[in-house]
Amino acid sequence: MKSTNLVLTALFAALIAAGCFLLIPLPGGIPITFQDMLVMLSGLLLGSLYGSIAVAIFLLLGVIGLPVYTGKAGIQVLLHGPTMGFLWGYLLIAFLGGLALKIFLSQEKVHSEKKQWLVICLTAVFQSVVMFACGIVGFMLVTQATLQKAVIAVLLPFIPGNVIKIVLMTFLTKKFRPVIWNYTH
């Protein structure tokens, strides 16, 4: 393991944690933050292993008491909070994003610009779908809400912002993934 991998992993864990302080509260209990975008980027840029480790570090910071879960902390947020599905889903989406790019956009092969843009964008969309599915399930478990109420609270208010995040993630991944690859491999 290169020291660059450790530094980037720690950096992304810190960025994800800091992302909770840039938020827009919503009435349903789940605010708009940049954490989800940073989590997805961790997998897209660092790969499945280091992206997932960055998310795990972030989750552990919250468990030990740092208020990195949108201003909250503690194991109770991971087990009983309305955002628990998102938090647990973060591990999954970082892993899946890195894995998808490794499979469909290997850095060892040359890919057309069009294919690179398409694969990165579709991977970001896939990560978003998985994240919201986890968030909806977690919200339903904690609040006993119906699927319809969960979708209204957990998905619909976030679609416009998430489309913007997907565009931004696609651009950032296309720009920085080759640079990070050069330093980590």
GROMACS .gro file of C-alpha atoms in nm:
model
  185
    1MET     CA    1   0.000   0.000   0.000
    2LYS     CA    2   0.140   0.335  -0.101
    3SER     CA    3   0.142   0.623   0.144
    4THR     CA    4  -0.047   0.823  -0.119
    5ASN     CA    5  -0.340   0.580  -0.083
    6LEU     CA    6  -0.343   0.637   0.293
    7VAL     CA    7  -0.330   1.014   0.256
    8LEU     CA    8  -0.611   1.020  -0.002
    9THR     CA    9  -0.822   0.784   0.207
   10ALA     CA   10  -0.780   1.003   0.516
   11LEU     CA   11  -0.848   1.314   0.307
   12PHE     CA   12  -1.174   1.172   0.173
   13ALA     CA   13  -1.282   1.061   0.521
   14ALA     CA   14  -1.224   1.419   0.639
   15LEU     CA   15  -1.406   1.566   0.339
   16ILE     CA   16  -1.706   1.338   0.393
   17ALA     CA   17  -1.716   1.435   0.761
   18ALA     CA   18  -1.688   1.806   0.679
   19GLY     CA   19  -1.963   1.772   0.418
   20CYS     CA   20  -2.223   1.741   0.694
   21PHE     CA   21  -2.179   2.104   0.793
   22LEU     CA   22  -2.293   2.227   0.452
   23LEU     CA   23  -2.660   2.140   0.479
   24ILE     CA   24  -3.008   2.259   0.406
   25PRO     CA   25  -3.258   2.125   0.665
   26LEU     CA   26  -3.586   1.983   0.538
   27PRO     CA   27  -3.905   1.909   0.734
   28GLY     CA   28  -3.883   1.529   0.684
   29GLY     CA   29  -3.572   1.503   0.902
   30ILE     CA   30  -3.328   1.430   0.619
   31PRO     CA   31  -3.135   1.742   0.514
   32ILE     CA   32  -2.967   1.815   0.183
   33THR     CA   33  -2.590   1.773   0.229
   34PHE     CA   34  -2.279   1.723   0.021
   35GLN     CA   35  -2.186   1.406   0.207
   36ASP     CA   36  -2.355   1.174  -0.039
   37MET     CA   37  -2.168   1.330  -0.330
   38LEU     CA   38  -1.836   1.302  -0.145
   39VAL     CA   39  -1.910   0.941  -0.055
   40MET     CA   40  -1.985   0.856  -0.417
   41LEU     CA   41  -1.672   1.041  -0.530
   42SER     CA   42  -1.462   0.844  -0.282
   43GLY     CA   43  -1.553   0.524  -0.462
   44LEU     CA   44  -1.527   0.675  -0.810
   45LEU     CA   45  -1.187   0.833  -0.749
   46LEU     CA   46  -1.019   0.603  -0.495
   47GLY     CA   47  -1.169   0.274  -0.604
   48SER     CA   48  -1.382   0.028  -0.413
   49LEU     CA   49  -1.131  -0.060  -0.139
   50TYR     CA   50  -0.997   0.283  -0.043
   51GLY     CA   51  -1.328   0.456  -0.108
   52SER     CA   52  -1.500   0.213   0.129
   53ILE     CA   53  -1.226   0.254   0.389
   54ALA     CA   54  -1.273   0.633   0.374
   55VAL     CA   55  -1.646   0.586   0.438
   56ALA     CA   56  -1.579   0.339   0.721
   57ILE     CA   57  -1.348   0.591   0.887
   58PHE     CA   58  -1.618   0.858   0.855
   59LEU     CA   59  -1.876   0.624   1.011
   60LEU     CA   60  -1.639   0.539   1.297
   61LEU     CA   61  -1.580   0.910   1.363
   62GLY     CA   62  -1.953   0.949   1.416
   63VAL     CA   63  -1.977   0.641   1.637
   64ILE     CA   64  -1.704   0.772   1.870
   65GLY     CA   65  -1.890   1.099   1.914
   66LEU     CA   66  -1.788   1.348   1.647
   67PRO     CA   67  -2.103   1.517   1.510
   68VAL     CA   68  -2.044   1.415   1.148
   69TYR     CA   69  -2.389   1.267   1.081
   70THR     CA   70  -2.543   1.599   0.976
   71GLY     CA   71  -2.455   1.748   1.313
   72LYS     CA   72  -2.538   1.435   1.512
   73ALA     CA   73  -2.321   1.155   1.648
   74GLY     CA   74  -2.338   0.816   1.813
   75ILE     CA   75  -2.428   0.459   1.737
   76GLN     CA   76  -2.797   0.541   1.793
   77VAL     CA   77  -2.795   0.749   1.471
   78LEU     CA   78  -2.663   0.448   1.279
   79LEU     CA   79  -2.920   0.216   1.435
   80HIS     CA   80  -3.229   0.431   1.490
   81GLY     CA   81  -3.194   0.766   1.311
   82PRO     CA   82  -3.401   0.858   1.004
   83THR     CA   83  -3.079   0.876   0.800
   84MET     CA   84  -2.949   0.533   0.904
   85GLY     CA   85  -3.028   0.377   0.567
   86PHE     CA   86  -2.824   0.642   0.391
   87LEU     CA   87  -2.532   0.605   0.633
   88TRP     CA   88  -2.511   0.227   0.595
   89GLY     CA   89  -2.573   0.263   0.223
   90TYR     CA   90  -2.270   0.490   0.196
   91LEU     CA   91  -2.040   0.191   0.243
   92LEU     CA   92  -2.219   0.004  -0.031
   93ILE     CA   93  -2.225   0.287  -0.285
   94ALA     CA   94  -1.856   0.372  -0.240
   95PHE     CA   95  -1.771   0.006  -0.296
   96LEU     CA   96  -2.005  -0.037  -0.594
   97GLY     CA   97  -1.892   0.285  -0.763
   98GLY     CA   98  -1.527   0.186  -0.747
   99LEU     CA   99  -1.605  -0.168  -0.859
  100ALA     CA  100  -1.816  -0.054  -1.155
  101LEU     CA  101  -1.543   0.174  -1.285
  102LYS     CA  102  -1.282  -0.098  -1.237
  103ILE     CA  103  -1.492  -0.341  -1.441
  104PHE     CA  104  -1.622  -0.111  -1.714
  105LEU     CA  105  -1.351   0.153  -1.734
  106SER     CA  106  -1.024  -0.018  -1.649
  107GLN     CA  107  -0.732   0.224  -1.630
  108GLU     CA  108  -0.511  -0.032  -1.803
  109LYS     CA  109  -0.708  -0.003  -2.128
  110VAL     CA  110  -0.767   0.291  -2.359
  111HIS     CA  111  -1.132   0.394  -2.380
  112SER     CA  112  -1.297   0.650  -2.604
  113GLU     CA  113  -1.390   0.983  -2.448
  114LYS     CA  114  -1.757   0.907  -2.513
  115LYS     CA  115  -1.736   0.574  -2.333
  116GLN     CA  116  -1.556   0.731  -2.037
  117TRP     CA  117  -1.820   1.002  -1.993
  118LEU     CA  118  -2.104   0.752  -2.035
  119VAL     CA  119  -1.966   0.492  -1.792
  120ILE     CA  120  -1.886   0.750  -1.526
  121CYS     CA  121  -2.228   0.913  -1.555
  122LEU     CA  122  -2.415   0.580  -1.549
  123THR     CA  123  -2.211   0.468  -1.249
  124ALA     CA  124  -2.300   0.789  -1.062
  125VAL     CA  125  -2.668   0.736  -1.147
  126PHE     CA  126  -2.643   0.375  -1.029
  127GLN     CA  127  -2.482   0.486  -0.703
  128SER     CA  128  -2.761   0.739  -0.651
  129VAL     CA  129  -3.033   0.479  -0.710
  130VAL     CA  130  -2.873   0.239  -0.462
  131MET     CA  131  -2.823   0.519  -0.208
  132PHE     CA  132  -3.186   0.629  -0.225
  133ALA     CA  133  -3.308   0.269  -0.206
  134CYS     CA  134  -3.106   0.222   0.114
  135GLY     CA  135  -3.229   0.556   0.247
  136ILE     CA  136  -3.594   0.472   0.179
  137VAL     CA  137  -3.568   0.131   0.345
  138GLY     CA  138  -3.390   0.274   0.649
  139PHE     CA  139  -3.642   0.556   0.681
  140MET     CA  140  -3.931   0.307   0.662
  141LEU     CA  141  -3.775   0.086   0.930
  142VAL     CA  142  -3.714   0.373   1.172
  143THR     CA  143  -4.032   0.574   1.121
  144GLN     CA  144  -4.273   0.294   1.024
  145ALA     CA  145  -4.367   0.508   0.723
  146THR     CA  146  -4.533   0.356   0.420
  147LEU     CA  147  -4.338   0.331   0.096
  148GLN     CA  148  -4.533   0.624  -0.047
  149LYS     CA  149  -4.458   0.848   0.253
  150ALA     CA  150  -4.092   0.740   0.253
  151VAL     CA  151  -4.054   0.821  -0.117
  152ILE     CA  152  -4.215   1.162  -0.062
  153ALA     CA  153  -3.986   1.237   0.235
  154VAL     CA  154  -3.663   1.071   0.126
  155LEU     CA  155  -3.652   1.082  -0.254
  156LEU     CA  156  -3.864   1.349  -0.420
  157PRO     CA  157  -3.717   1.661  -0.252
  158PHE     CA  158  -3.366   1.547  -0.342
  159ILE     CA  159  -3.401   1.466  -0.713
  160PRO     CA  160  -3.313   1.812  -0.853
  161GLY     CA  161  -3.007   1.851  -0.633
  162ASN     CA  162  -2.898   1.497  -0.702
  163VAL     CA  163  -2.910   1.554  -1.078
  164ILE     CA  164  -2.673   1.849  -1.028
  165LYS     CA  165  -2.449   1.634  -0.807
  166ILE     CA  166  -2.437   1.360  -1.073
  167VAL     CA  167  -2.326   1.610  -1.337
  168LEU     CA  168  -2.063   1.750  -1.101
  169MET     CA  169  -1.940   1.403  -0.998
  170THR     CA  170  -1.914   1.295  -1.360
  171PHE     CA  171  -1.702   1.598  -1.447
  172LEU     CA  172  -1.480   1.566  -1.135
  173THR     CA  173  -1.429   1.193  -1.185
  174LYS     CA  174  -1.342   1.232  -1.553
  175LYS     CA  175  -1.092   1.506  -1.465
  176PHE     CA  176  -0.927   1.365  -1.151
  177ARG     CA  177  -0.948   0.985  -1.176
  178PRO     CA  178  -0.651   0.957  -1.417
  179VAL     CA  179  -0.446   1.195  -1.199
  180ILE     CA  180  -0.517   0.998  -0.880
  181TRP     CA  181  -0.448   0.671  -1.062
  182ASN     CA  182  -0.100   0.798  -1.157
  183TYR     CA  183  -0.017   0.870  -0.793
  184THR     CA  184  -0.165   0.555  -0.643
  185HIS     CA  185  -0.054   0.283  -0.885
   0.00000   0.00000   0.00000
